[in-house]
Short mmCIF file of C-alpha atoms in Angstrom, two decimals:
data_model
loop_
_atom_site.label_atom_id
_atom_site.label_comp_id
_atom_site.label_asym_id
_atom_site.label_seq_id
_atom_site.Cartn_x
_atom_site.Cartn_y
_atom_site.Cartn_z
CA MET A 187 -2.54 -44.94 75.08
CA THR A 188 0.20 -46.12 73.82
CA GLU A 189 2.55 -43.19 71.91
CA SER A 190 3.50 -44.65 68.43
CA VAL A 191 5.41 -41.30 65.41
CA LEU A 192 7.36 -42.82 62.24
CA LEU A 193 9.62 -40.83 61.00
CA THR A 194 10.71 -42.03 57.07
CA GLY A 195 11.79 -40.24 54.29
CA ALA A 196 15.25 -39.58 56.25
CA ARG A 197 19.24 -40.14 55.31
CA LEU A 198 21.74 -40.88 57.90
CA PRO A 199 24.97 -38.99 58.17
CA GLY A 200 27.57 -40.72 55.17
CA GLY A 201 25.35 -42.17 53.24
CA GLY A 202 22.49 -44.45 54.08
CA THR A 203 17.99 -44.54 54.92
CA ALA A 204 16.69 -44.91 57.32
CA GLU A 205 13.06 -44.65 58.71
CA VAL A 206 13.10 -45.09 62.84
CA SER A 207 9.98 -46.21 65.01
CA LEU A 208 9.08 -44.50 67.91
CA VAL A 209 6.71 -46.55 70.30
CA ASP A 210 6.18 -45.00 74.03
CA GLY A 211 9.82 -42.18 74.22
CA ARG A 212 12.20 -45.31 72.73
CA ILE A 213 13.19 -46.44 69.17
CA GLU A 214 11.22 -49.17 68.31
CA SER A 215 13.33 -50.26 65.46
CA VAL A 216 15.49 -48.23 62.60
CA SER A 217 14.64 -49.67 59.55
CA THR A 218 18.29 -48.50 56.01
CA ALA A 219 17.72 -49.12 52.62
CA GLY A 220 17.17 -52.45 51.78
CA GLY A 221 14.99 -53.45 54.85
CA GLY A 222 11.82 -52.53 53.41
CA SER A 223 9.06 -49.83 54.65
CA LEU A 224 7.82 -50.09 57.75
CA ALA A 225 5.28 -47.55 57.15
CA ALA A 226 1.57 -50.54 55.80
CA SER A 227 2.24 -51.73 59.81
CA ARG A 228 1.82 -49.49 61.24
CA ASP A 229 -1.84 -48.61 62.56
CA ALA A 230 -3.78 -45.40 61.94
CA ALA A 231 -3.06 -44.70 65.92
CA THR A 232 0.26 -43.67 64.24
CA GLN A 233 2.05 -40.51 63.28
CA ILE A 234 4.60 -40.85 60.76
CA VAL A 235 6.26 -37.67 59.80
CA ASP A 236 8.56 -37.75 55.96
CA LEU A 237 11.51 -36.14 57.19
CA ASP A 238 12.16 -35.47 53.07
CA GLY A 239 16.13 -36.79 52.79
CA ARG A 240 17.26 -34.99 55.65
CA TYR A 241 19.74 -36.05 58.24
CA LEU A 242 18.98 -38.03 61.84
CA ILE A 243 21.12 -37.30 64.30
CA PRO A 244 21.19 -38.43 68.98
CA GLY A 245 20.03 -35.67 70.63
CA LEU A 246 22.23 -33.65 71.87
CA TRP A 247 23.19 -32.85 74.93
CA ASP A 248 24.93 -29.95 76.67
CA LYS A 249 27.39 -31.50 79.38
CA HIS A 250 28.58 -27.91 81.38
CA VAL A 251 25.64 -24.80 81.70
CA HIS A 252 25.07 -22.44 84.17
CA ALA A 253 20.98 -22.37 83.30
CA THR A 254 20.57 -19.48 85.56
CA GLN A 255 22.60 -17.12 84.68
CA TRP A 256 22.86 -17.81 80.70
CA ALA A 257 19.31 -17.00 80.95
CA LEU A 258 19.67 -13.58 82.61
CA VAL A 259 23.29 -13.06 80.56
CA SER A 260 20.81 -11.61 77.83
CA ARG A 261 19.09 -8.90 80.29
CA ARG A 262 22.73 -8.21 81.12
CA LEU A 263 24.68 -4.64 79.86
CA ASP A 264 26.89 -6.46 77.00
CA LEU A 265 30.37 -5.83 78.26
CA SER A 266 32.45 -8.19 75.39
CA ALA A 267 33.39 -5.20 72.99
CA ALA A 268 35.52 -3.18 76.00
CA ALA A 269 38.93 -3.52 75.07
CA SER A 270 40.24 -1.82 77.95
CA ALA A 271 38.72 -0.91 81.54
CA ALA A 272 38.13 2.70 79.65
CA ASP A 273 36.50 0.82 76.95
CA ALA A 274 34.31 -0.75 79.87
CA VAL A 275 33.51 2.95 82.11
CA GLY A 276 32.03 4.27 78.78
CA ILE A 277 29.34 1.44 78.37
CA VAL A 278 28.68 1.77 81.58
CA ALA A 279 28.80 5.76 80.71
CA GLU A 280 26.27 5.31 78.40
CA ARG A 281 23.73 3.29 79.28
CA LEU A 282 23.85 4.96 81.91
CA ARG A 283 23.09 8.33 80.86
CA ARG A 284 20.40 6.81 78.29
CA ALA A 285 18.69 5.30 81.86
CA SER A 286 18.13 9.00 82.89
CA ALA A 287 16.27 10.32 79.85
CA SER A 288 13.88 6.83 79.69
CA HIS A 289 12.72 3.65 81.15
CA ASP A 290 15.43 1.70 80.82
CA GLU A 291 13.77 -2.37 81.78
CA SER A 292 16.62 -4.22 79.90
CA ALA A 293 19.05 -2.19 82.21
CA GLY A 294 17.07 -3.71 85.08
CA ILE A 295 15.62 -0.03 86.40
CA THR A 296 13.04 2.20 86.07
CA SER A 297 14.50 5.36 86.84
CA ASP A 298 18.01 6.90 88.11
CA THR A 299 17.53 7.31 91.12
CA ASP A 300 16.24 3.41 90.82
CA ALA A 301 17.84 1.42 93.58
CA GLY A 302 18.89 -1.72 92.22
CA PRO A 303 22.09 -3.04 90.79
CA LEU A 304 23.00 -1.53 87.28
CA VAL A 305 24.66 -5.74 85.58
CA GLY A 306 27.01 -6.40 83.35
CA TYR A 307 28.63 -8.91 82.01
CA GLY A 308 30.69 -10.36 79.50
CA PHE A 309 34.28 -8.39 79.91
CA ARG A 310 37.52 -10.66 79.40
CA ASP A 311 40.62 -7.83 80.81
CA GLY A 312 42.68 -10.50 80.28
CA LEU A 313 44.95 -8.15 77.95
CA TRP A 314 43.61 -5.38 78.78
CA PRO A 315 46.30 -1.82 78.58
CA ASP A 316 44.65 -0.73 81.73
CA ALA A 317 43.01 -2.09 85.07
CA PRO A 318 39.37 -2.59 86.48
CA HIS A 319 39.36 0.08 89.12
CA ARG A 320 36.16 1.16 91.42
CA GLY A 321 37.66 4.22 90.79
CA LEU A 322 37.47 4.80 87.07
CA LEU A 323 33.31 3.03 87.42
CA ASP A 324 32.64 6.14 90.87
CA ALA A 325 33.50 8.35 88.16
CA VAL A 326 30.70 8.13 86.08
CA THR A 327 27.46 5.61 88.68
CA GLY A 328 27.95 8.31 90.86
CA ALA A 329 25.50 6.38 94.07
CA ARG A 330 23.89 4.00 92.19
CA PRO A 331 25.02 0.56 92.32
CA VAL A 332 26.80 -0.99 89.07
CA ILE A 333 28.24 -5.58 88.99
CA LEU A 334 30.54 -5.64 86.16
CA VAL A 335 30.93 -9.66 85.71
CA SER A 336 33.48 -11.24 83.96
CA ALA A 337 32.63 -13.65 81.11
CA ASP A 338 34.73 -16.72 82.82
CA LEU A 339 32.45 -16.10 85.92
CA HIS A 340 35.36 -16.23 88.30
CA CYS A 341 35.85 -11.93 88.46
CA CYS A 342 33.39 -9.16 88.87
CA TRP A 343 34.16 -5.14 89.36
CA LEU A 344 32.47 -3.01 91.27
CA ASN A 345 32.26 0.24 92.03
CA SER A 346 32.24 1.57 95.54
CA ALA A 347 28.03 1.92 96.12
CA ALA A 348 28.46 -1.90 95.14
CA LEU A 349 31.09 -2.54 97.37
CA ALA A 350 29.28 -1.07 100.61
CA GLN A 351 25.91 -2.72 99.26
CA HIS A 352 28.00 -6.27 99.27
CA GLY A 353 30.36 -5.37 102.69
CA ARG A 354 32.98 -4.83 101.13
CA ALA A 355 33.14 -0.84 101.29
CA GLU A 356 36.65 -0.50 102.14
CA HIS A 357 38.35 -2.74 99.37
CA PRO A 358 40.80 -1.17 97.63
CA THR A 359 40.30 -2.15 94.18
CA GLY A 360 36.64 -3.61 93.63
CA LEU A 361 37.94 -6.36 92.08
CA LEU A 362 36.34 -9.20 93.45
CA ARG A 363 37.54 -12.84 92.13
CA GLU A 364 37.16 -16.52 92.51
CA ASP A 365 34.90 -17.22 96.06
CA ASP A 366 34.21 -13.67 96.35
CA CYS A 367 33.14 -13.10 93.23
CA PHE A 368 30.51 -16.02 93.67
CA ALA A 369 29.72 -14.59 96.30
CA VAL A 370 28.25 -11.36 94.98
CA THR A 371 26.89 -12.79 91.16
CA ARG A 372 25.09 -15.37 93.63
CA THR A 373 22.97 -12.92 94.95
CA LEU A 374 22.38 -11.90 91.28
CA GLY A 375 19.96 -14.74 90.91
CA ASP A 376 17.58 -12.61 92.74
CA VAL A 377 14.83 -12.70 90.23
CA GLU A 378 11.05 -12.68 90.92
CA THR A 379 10.49 -16.83 90.44
CA ASP A 380 7.65 -16.60 88.11
CA THR A 381 10.14 -14.46 85.78
CA LEU A 382 13.07 -16.29 86.17
CA ASP A 383 11.23 -19.57 85.76
CA GLY A 384 10.56 -17.51 82.41
CA TRP A 385 13.57 -16.93 80.86
CA VAL A 386 14.87 -20.63 82.09
CA ARG A 387 12.27 -21.25 79.36
CA ASP A 388 12.57 -18.89 76.78
CA ALA A 389 17.02 -20.47 76.86
CA ALA A 390 15.49 -23.85 76.70
CA ARG A 391 13.16 -23.69 73.95
CA ALA A 392 16.30 -21.47 72.18
CA ALA A 393 18.53 -24.65 72.97
CA ALA A 394 15.68 -26.96 71.66
CA THR A 395 16.27 -25.29 68.08
CA ARG A 396 19.99 -26.18 68.42
CA GLY A 397 19.47 -29.94 68.38
CA VAL A 398 19.97 -30.42 72.29
CA VAL A 399 17.77 -32.18 74.21
CA GLY A 400 19.44 -32.62 77.61
CA VAL A 401 22.26 -29.53 79.79
CA VAL A 402 24.20 -31.37 82.93
CA ASP A 403 23.48 -27.54 85.41
CA LEU A 404 25.85 -26.47 87.27
CA GLU A 405 24.36 -23.39 88.39
CA MET A 406 25.50 -23.53 92.31
CA SER A 407 21.75 -23.13 93.67
CA TRP A 408 20.02 -25.66 95.31
CA ASN A 409 18.75 -26.68 91.80
CA VAL A 410 16.40 -29.69 92.49
CA GLU A 411 13.67 -27.31 93.88
CA ASP A 412 14.20 -24.89 90.89
CA TRP A 413 13.53 -28.19 87.57
CA THR A 414 11.41 -29.57 89.98
CA ARG A 415 9.19 -26.56 89.86
CA ARG A 416 10.47 -25.62 86.29
CA ILE A 417 8.95 -28.60 83.96
CA ARG A 418 6.26 -29.66 86.98
CA SER A 419 4.43 -26.32 85.57
CA GLY A 420 4.98 -27.38 81.75
CA SER A 421 8.79 -26.88 81.13
CA THR A 422 8.88 -29.72 79.47
CA GLU A 423 11.61 -29.16 76.18
CA LEU A 424 14.77 -29.94 77.99
CA ARG A 425 16.45 -33.34 80.06
CA VAL A 426 18.61 -31.09 83.23
CA ARG A 427 20.49 -33.34 85.33
CA PHE A 428 21.71 -31.42 87.85
CA GLY A 429 24.93 -31.13 90.15
CA ILE A 430 24.60 -30.11 93.16
CA TYR A 431 28.05 -28.21 95.06
CA PRO A 432 30.33 -28.55 98.20
CA GLN A 433 27.18 -25.79 101.03
CA HIS A 434 25.05 -28.42 100.27
CA LEU A 435 26.13 -32.06 100.25
CA ASP A 436 24.64 -33.21 103.27
CA ARG A 437 21.00 -31.47 102.28
CA ALA A 438 21.42 -33.89 98.98
CA ILE A 439 22.96 -36.71 101.01
CA ASP A 440 20.33 -35.75 103.75
CA ALA A 441 17.42 -36.19 101.43
CA GLY A 442 19.20 -39.52 99.64
CA LEU A 443 20.72 -37.55 96.59
CA VAL A 444 23.35 -40.34 94.42
CA THR A 445 24.18 -39.07 90.93
CA GLY A 446 22.04 -41.24 87.64
CA ALA A 447 19.07 -41.27 90.07
CA LEU A 448 15.13 -39.45 88.73
CA ILE A 449 12.93 -37.44 90.79
CA ALA A 450 9.60 -37.90 91.29
CA GLY A 451 7.34 -36.16 89.52
CA THR A 452 8.90 -34.78 87.70
CA HIS A 453 8.22 -36.85 83.50
CA GLY A 454 11.50 -38.18 83.50
CA LEU A 455 13.78 -35.78 82.58
CA LEU A 456 15.02 -34.70 85.83
CA GLN A 457 17.64 -36.76 86.80
CA VAL A 458 20.63 -36.54 89.96
CA GLY A 459 24.49 -35.49 88.41
CA PRO A 460 27.96 -34.73 89.94
CA PHE A 461 28.94 -33.19 92.43
CA LYS A 462 30.78 -30.09 91.78
CA VAL A 463 33.73 -28.59 93.43
CA ILE A 464 35.70 -25.86 91.48
CA THR A 465 39.24 -26.14 92.38
CA ASP A 466 40.33 -23.28 90.92
CA GLY A 467 40.37 -20.44 88.96
CA SER A 468 40.53 -19.44 85.95
CA LEU A 469 42.81 -18.81 82.69
CA ASN A 470 41.19 -14.44 81.64
CA THR A 471 41.08 -13.87 85.79
CA ARG A 472 44.73 -15.67 85.66
CA THR A 473 43.56 -17.41 89.24
CA ALA A 474 44.26 -20.83 86.96
CA TYR A 475 46.65 -22.85 89.23
CA CYS A 476 49.53 -23.98 87.64
CA PHE A 477 53.42 -25.74 88.11
CA ASP A 478 55.09 -22.21 86.26
CA GLU A 479 54.44 -18.21 87.53
CA TYR A 480 52.16 -16.37 85.41
CA PRO A 481 54.46 -14.42 82.99
CA GLY A 482 54.59 -10.97 85.12
CA LEU A 483 53.12 -11.61 88.31
CA GLU A 484 56.88 -13.18 89.14
CA GLY A 485 57.41 -13.35 93.34
CA LEU A 486 53.98 -12.36 94.01
CA ALA A 487 51.33 -13.73 95.97
CA HIS A 488 49.20 -16.53 94.03
CA SER A 489 51.72 -15.60 91.37
CA ARG A 490 51.41 -19.50 90.03
CA GLY A 491 47.62 -19.05 90.25
CA GLN A 492 44.53 -19.89 92.97
CA LEU A 493 44.55 -23.35 94.38
CA ASN A 494 41.11 -23.69 96.13
CA VAL A 495 39.90 -26.47 97.06
CA PRO A 496 42.88 -27.77 98.68
CA TYR A 497 44.16 -31.96 98.21
CA GLU A 498 44.15 -31.70 101.32
CA GLU A 499 40.38 -31.20 101.95
CA LEU A 500 39.82 -32.46 97.96
CA VAL A 501 40.22 -36.07 99.19
CA PRO A 502 37.85 -36.01 102.26
CA MET A 503 35.20 -34.09 100.21
CA LEU A 504 34.79 -36.66 97.50
CA ARG A 505 35.27 -39.37 99.46
CA ARG A 506 32.14 -38.46 101.44
CA ALA A 507 30.48 -37.41 98.19
CA SER A 508 31.27 -40.86 96.58
CA GLN A 509 30.82 -42.53 99.26
CA ALA A 510 27.40 -41.51 99.35
CA GLY A 511 26.61 -41.73 95.53
CA LEU A 512 27.38 -39.40 94.28
CA VAL A 513 30.10 -38.99 91.04
CA PRO A 514 32.70 -36.34 91.68
CA ALA A 515 32.94 -33.06 88.89
CA VAL A 516 35.82 -31.22 90.28
CA HIS A 517 36.75 -27.78 88.03
CA ALA A 518 40.48 -27.93 87.29
CA ILE A 519 42.14 -25.76 84.19
CA GLY A 520 45.34 -25.47 85.08
CA ASP A 521 48.19 -28.30 85.23
CA HIS A 522 49.22 -28.26 88.61
CA ALA A 523 44.91 -28.27 88.69
CA ASN A 524 44.63 -30.82 87.14
CA THR A 525 47.10 -33.33 88.51
CA LEU A 526 46.40 -33.13 92.00
CA ALA A 527 41.90 -33.32 91.79
CA LEU A 528 44.12 -37.22 89.10
CA ASP A 529 46.15 -37.53 91.99
CA ALA A 530 42.57 -37.10 94.10
CA PHE A 531 40.39 -40.04 91.74
CA GLU A 532 43.81 -42.12 91.75
CA ARG A 533 44.00 -41.64 95.92
CA LEU A 534 40.21 -42.64 96.20
CA GLY A 535 39.92 -45.24 93.39
CA VAL A 536 36.68 -43.99 92.03
CA GLY A 537 36.38 -42.12 88.36
CA GLY A 538 33.65 -38.94 87.39
CA SER A 539 34.98 -36.21 85.60
CA ILE A 540 37.33 -33.23 85.44
CA GLU A 541 35.44 -29.85 84.21
CA HIS A 542 37.87 -27.72 81.56
CA ALA A 543 40.69 -29.78 82.34
CA GLN A 544 42.27 -26.56 80.03
CA LEU A 545 45.70 -27.18 80.66
CA ILE A 546 47.13 -31.12 80.74
CA ALA A 547 50.61 -31.54 82.06
CA GLU A 548 52.18 -34.06 80.27
CA VAL A 549 53.11 -37.41 81.62
CA ASP A 550 48.80 -37.13 83.05
CA PHE A 551 47.34 -37.51 79.73
CA GLU A 552 46.89 -40.86 80.28
CA ARG A 553 45.45 -40.88 83.69
CA PHE A 554 42.16 -39.74 82.55
CA ALA A 555 41.28 -43.35 80.80
CA ARG A 556 43.21 -45.60 83.19
CA LEU A 557 41.19 -43.73 85.98
CA GLY A 558 38.13 -42.99 84.48
CA VAL A 559 38.02 -39.54 85.12
CA VAL A 560 35.88 -37.81 81.66
CA ALA A 561 37.30 -34.53 80.65
CA GLY A 562 34.60 -32.68 80.52
CA VAL A 563 36.11 -29.92 77.74
CA GLN A 564 34.76 -25.95 76.14
CA PRO A 565 36.23 -25.75 73.10
CA GLU A 566 35.02 -22.32 71.84
CA HIS A 567 36.54 -21.38 75.44
CA ALA A 568 40.14 -22.27 72.87
CA MET A 569 39.13 -19.75 70.40
CA ASP A 570 38.64 -17.65 73.00
CA ASP A 571 41.18 -17.76 74.77
CA ARG A 572 43.20 -18.05 72.68
CA ASP A 573 45.33 -14.78 73.08
CA VAL A 574 45.90 -15.01 75.95
CA ALA A 575 46.73 -18.32 76.75
CA ASP A 576 49.80 -17.53 74.31
CA LYS A 577 50.27 -15.41 76.83
CA TYR A 578 50.11 -16.47 79.92
CA TRP A 579 50.95 -20.53 79.13
CA PRO A 580 53.88 -19.60 76.60
CA GLY A 581 55.50 -22.10 76.13
CA ARG A 582 52.50 -24.61 76.86
CA THR A 583 49.58 -24.52 74.74
CA GLY A 584 50.27 -27.92 72.61
CA ARG A 585 48.41 -29.12 75.57
CA ALA A 586 46.12 -26.20 76.42
CA PHE A 587 42.88 -27.15 74.62
CA ALA A 588 44.00 -30.77 73.80
CA LEU A 589 41.81 -31.93 72.54
CA ALA A 590 43.29 -35.48 70.43
CA SER A 591 45.52 -35.47 72.93
CA LEU A 592 43.34 -36.75 75.70
CA LEU A 593 41.14 -39.04 73.25
CA GLU A 594 44.84 -40.40 71.70
CA SER A 595 45.59 -41.82 75.56
CA GLY A 596 41.73 -42.91 75.82
CA ALA A 597 40.52 -40.38 77.19
CA GLU A 598 36.54 -39.90 77.26
CA LEU A 599 35.57 -36.37 76.08
CA ALA A 600 32.00 -34.81 77.29
CA LEU A 601 31.87 -31.31 74.69
CA GLY A 602 29.78 -28.29 76.89
CA SER A 603 29.90 -24.49 76.50
CA ASP A 604 29.23 -23.22 80.03
CA ALA A 605 27.27 -21.48 79.40
CA PRO A 606 27.22 -18.51 79.15
CA VAL A 607 30.63 -18.08 78.98
CA ALA A 608 30.48 -20.12 75.31
CA PRO A 609 27.16 -19.92 73.97
CA LEU A 610 24.94 -22.48 74.34
CA ASP A 611 24.92 -24.54 71.47
CA PRO A 612 26.34 -27.95 70.38
CA TRP A 613 27.29 -26.73 66.81
CA ILE A 614 29.60 -23.83 67.37
CA THR A 615 30.84 -25.97 70.12
CA ILE A 616 31.60 -29.04 67.67
CA ALA A 617 33.02 -26.39 64.68
CA ALA A 618 35.90 -25.20 67.53
CA ALA A 619 36.63 -28.75 68.48
CA VAL A 620 36.89 -29.98 64.43
CA ALA A 621 38.38 -26.52 62.92
CA ARG A 622 39.82 -24.94 65.61
CA THR A 623 39.90 -21.27 64.79
CA GLY A 624 36.57 -19.07 65.70
CA ASP A 625 37.49 -16.52 62.85
CA ASP A 626 39.60 -15.42 59.73
CA ARG A 627 42.66 -16.55 61.18
CA ALA A 628 44.88 -19.46 61.38
CA PRO A 629 44.41 -22.77 63.03
CA TRP A 630 45.67 -22.46 66.33
CA HIS A 631 47.04 -25.79 67.30
CA PRO A 632 45.90 -27.61 64.70
CA GLU A 633 47.40 -30.27 65.95
CA GLN A 634 45.07 -31.19 68.57
CA SER A 635 41.64 -31.02 65.60
CA ILE A 636 39.42 -33.65 66.49
CA SER A 637 37.09 -35.15 63.62
CA VAL A 638 33.71 -34.36 63.51
CA ALA A 639 31.91 -38.23 64.01
CA ASP A 640 34.05 -37.65 67.46
CA GLY A 641 32.63 -34.55 68.28
CA LEU A 642 29.09 -35.47 67.48
CA PHE A 643 29.53 -38.54 70.69
CA ALA A 644 30.81 -36.12 72.98
CA SER A 645 27.92 -34.13 72.28
CA ALA A 646 25.29 -37.09 72.45
CA ASP A 647 25.57 -37.99 76.29
CA ARG A 648 27.88 -41.65 74.55
CA ARG A 649 25.38 -42.19 71.42
CA ARG A 650 27.28 -42.90 67.66
CA ALA A 651 23.91 -44.30 66.08
CA LEU A 652 20.10 -44.05 66.39
CA GLU A 653 19.71 -47.83 67.51
CA PRO A 654 16.37 -49.75 69.07
CA GLY A 655 15.74 -49.38 72.23
CA GLY A 656 17.31 -45.82 72.81
CA PRO A 657 15.57 -42.85 73.90
CA ALA A 658 13.71 -40.52 71.33
CA ASP A 659 15.80 -38.27 71.41
CA ILE A 660 16.96 -36.51 67.62
CA ALA A 661 18.22 -33.89 66.09
CA VAL A 662 16.30 -33.70 62.57
CA LEU A 663 18.93 -31.80 60.28
CA ASP A 664 19.29 -30.42 56.26
CA VAL A 665 22.98 -30.49 56.35
CA ASP A 666 24.88 -33.81 56.55
CA PRO A 667 27.34 -33.30 59.25
CA LEU A 668 29.89 -35.07 57.86
CA SER A 669 30.82 -33.78 54.85
CA ALA A 670 29.58 -29.88 56.17
CA SER A 671 32.25 -27.20 55.87
CA THR A 672 32.92 -25.65 58.66
CA ASP A 673 31.03 -22.73 58.89
CA GLU A 674 28.12 -25.35 57.94
CA LEU A 675 28.67 -26.53 61.42
CA ARG A 676 28.73 -23.36 63.65
CA ARG A 677 25.31 -22.15 61.61
CA MET A 678 23.48 -25.74 61.70
CA PRO A 679 20.25 -25.57 60.10
CA VAL A 680 18.08 -28.05 62.35
CA ALA A 681 15.00 -28.78 61.38
CA ALA A 682 13.84 -30.75 64.59
CA THR A 683 13.80 -32.32 67.87
CA LEU A 684 12.61 -34.72 69.22
CA LEU A 685 12.32 -35.69 72.82
CA ALA A 686 11.14 -38.87 74.09
CA GLY A 687 9.15 -39.28 70.86
CA ARG A 688 7.67 -35.37 70.25
CA PHE A 689 8.38 -32.02 68.81
CA THR A 690 10.69 -30.00 70.99
CA HIS A 691 11.08 -28.11 68.05
CA ASN A 692 9.83 -28.16 64.89
CA ALA A 693 9.84 -26.61 61.52
CA LEU A 694 9.79 -28.71 59.19
#
């Protein structure tokens, strides 16, 4: 049976009214002021929804998330308030003290002798006056394994018990970076399948309340099976494009997966996404690969950061994936890493995306547009990292998180959160891109601000407006985003979200 919905009494951002007809998951027609009402032509089966003057925009996407990590974070010990290693140790000690006295399910333990690790998340040590060390944790944790994951996911801090469990008993400091860290954090998703799927669905429902209709999930697991299972079990709040990592490339090619293809049996919601390669590290961890040395690290090994995948390995890897029909998405944060990634795209003659693109050499801005490389950026990172950038990228921050320069060069932006590094909330993302501040301080490099309209476009899967034939993926807002204040943007009241013409969130 044909499913038909008519949205009446709607307004459009910037002015004008509209009625929008949705049929079988697509936009059938859009009637603006003066075009006449569509209600009289609807049959009795049509669901008519009066929006009472609310605003319609295309549904929003988050183009860079780690869905499992995002779902897990809410169950982990919050370390975001730690201003030093000593602070972090104090937070751990307090949690263990409380856990020893009573059952603490949120800590993942049932007693002080429980063998499971205590996992914390969210520390940022780039500006700490003291250094993380295994001995600091050992002093308060004893034999209980403890794993603390940084906010950027690129390093983790383990006590001796956890190091021994992961075969690294001889590690001198317990602070693991990049691939060593990833090897540990991948094990932290080993939660019972039904439980983890429930947590992911909770996160998807929360995203829908913010107008989100789709995500690009760049979790490091074999995502096709996870998301096929979730959708078939009823988790249908989001469209999902899943990433494929180098360790799964052979498997993906053997399975015939190509970017853009829909996965059978998932109601058109699950799609093959990009081929993801992490070529360097992060700013906070000082592993982003740069042309200049990091202050305080001059002359040391990795003083310019860490190149995880050298150019001579990156090119054949991207060539093989591209020839198999997988579009590359290259993680590059430091300016040298971005140059090498662009060099690889240029040599191969293929497009794709650079994920993060945080620090760009002046000569490289125009290459994004010329080579057809999308800049997958996370504006809220600039708000979190402005002080770290000022310290470790001195004299270069004018070309850091340079959204306006990328747009002016003709590049396409795709906005995301990198959740859990930043909240999976496109309004926080857009507000950061527009205002360039997340607190009471003056905007950081306001010359790199972009407009709300450009922020919406970069968050809406390349849709500027609701058009006939497009997907019936729509967000209904209580406030006109084009005239909203920064605070209103960050807290944007979303009255409803529709995906393929059905409500995934409805507070009308």
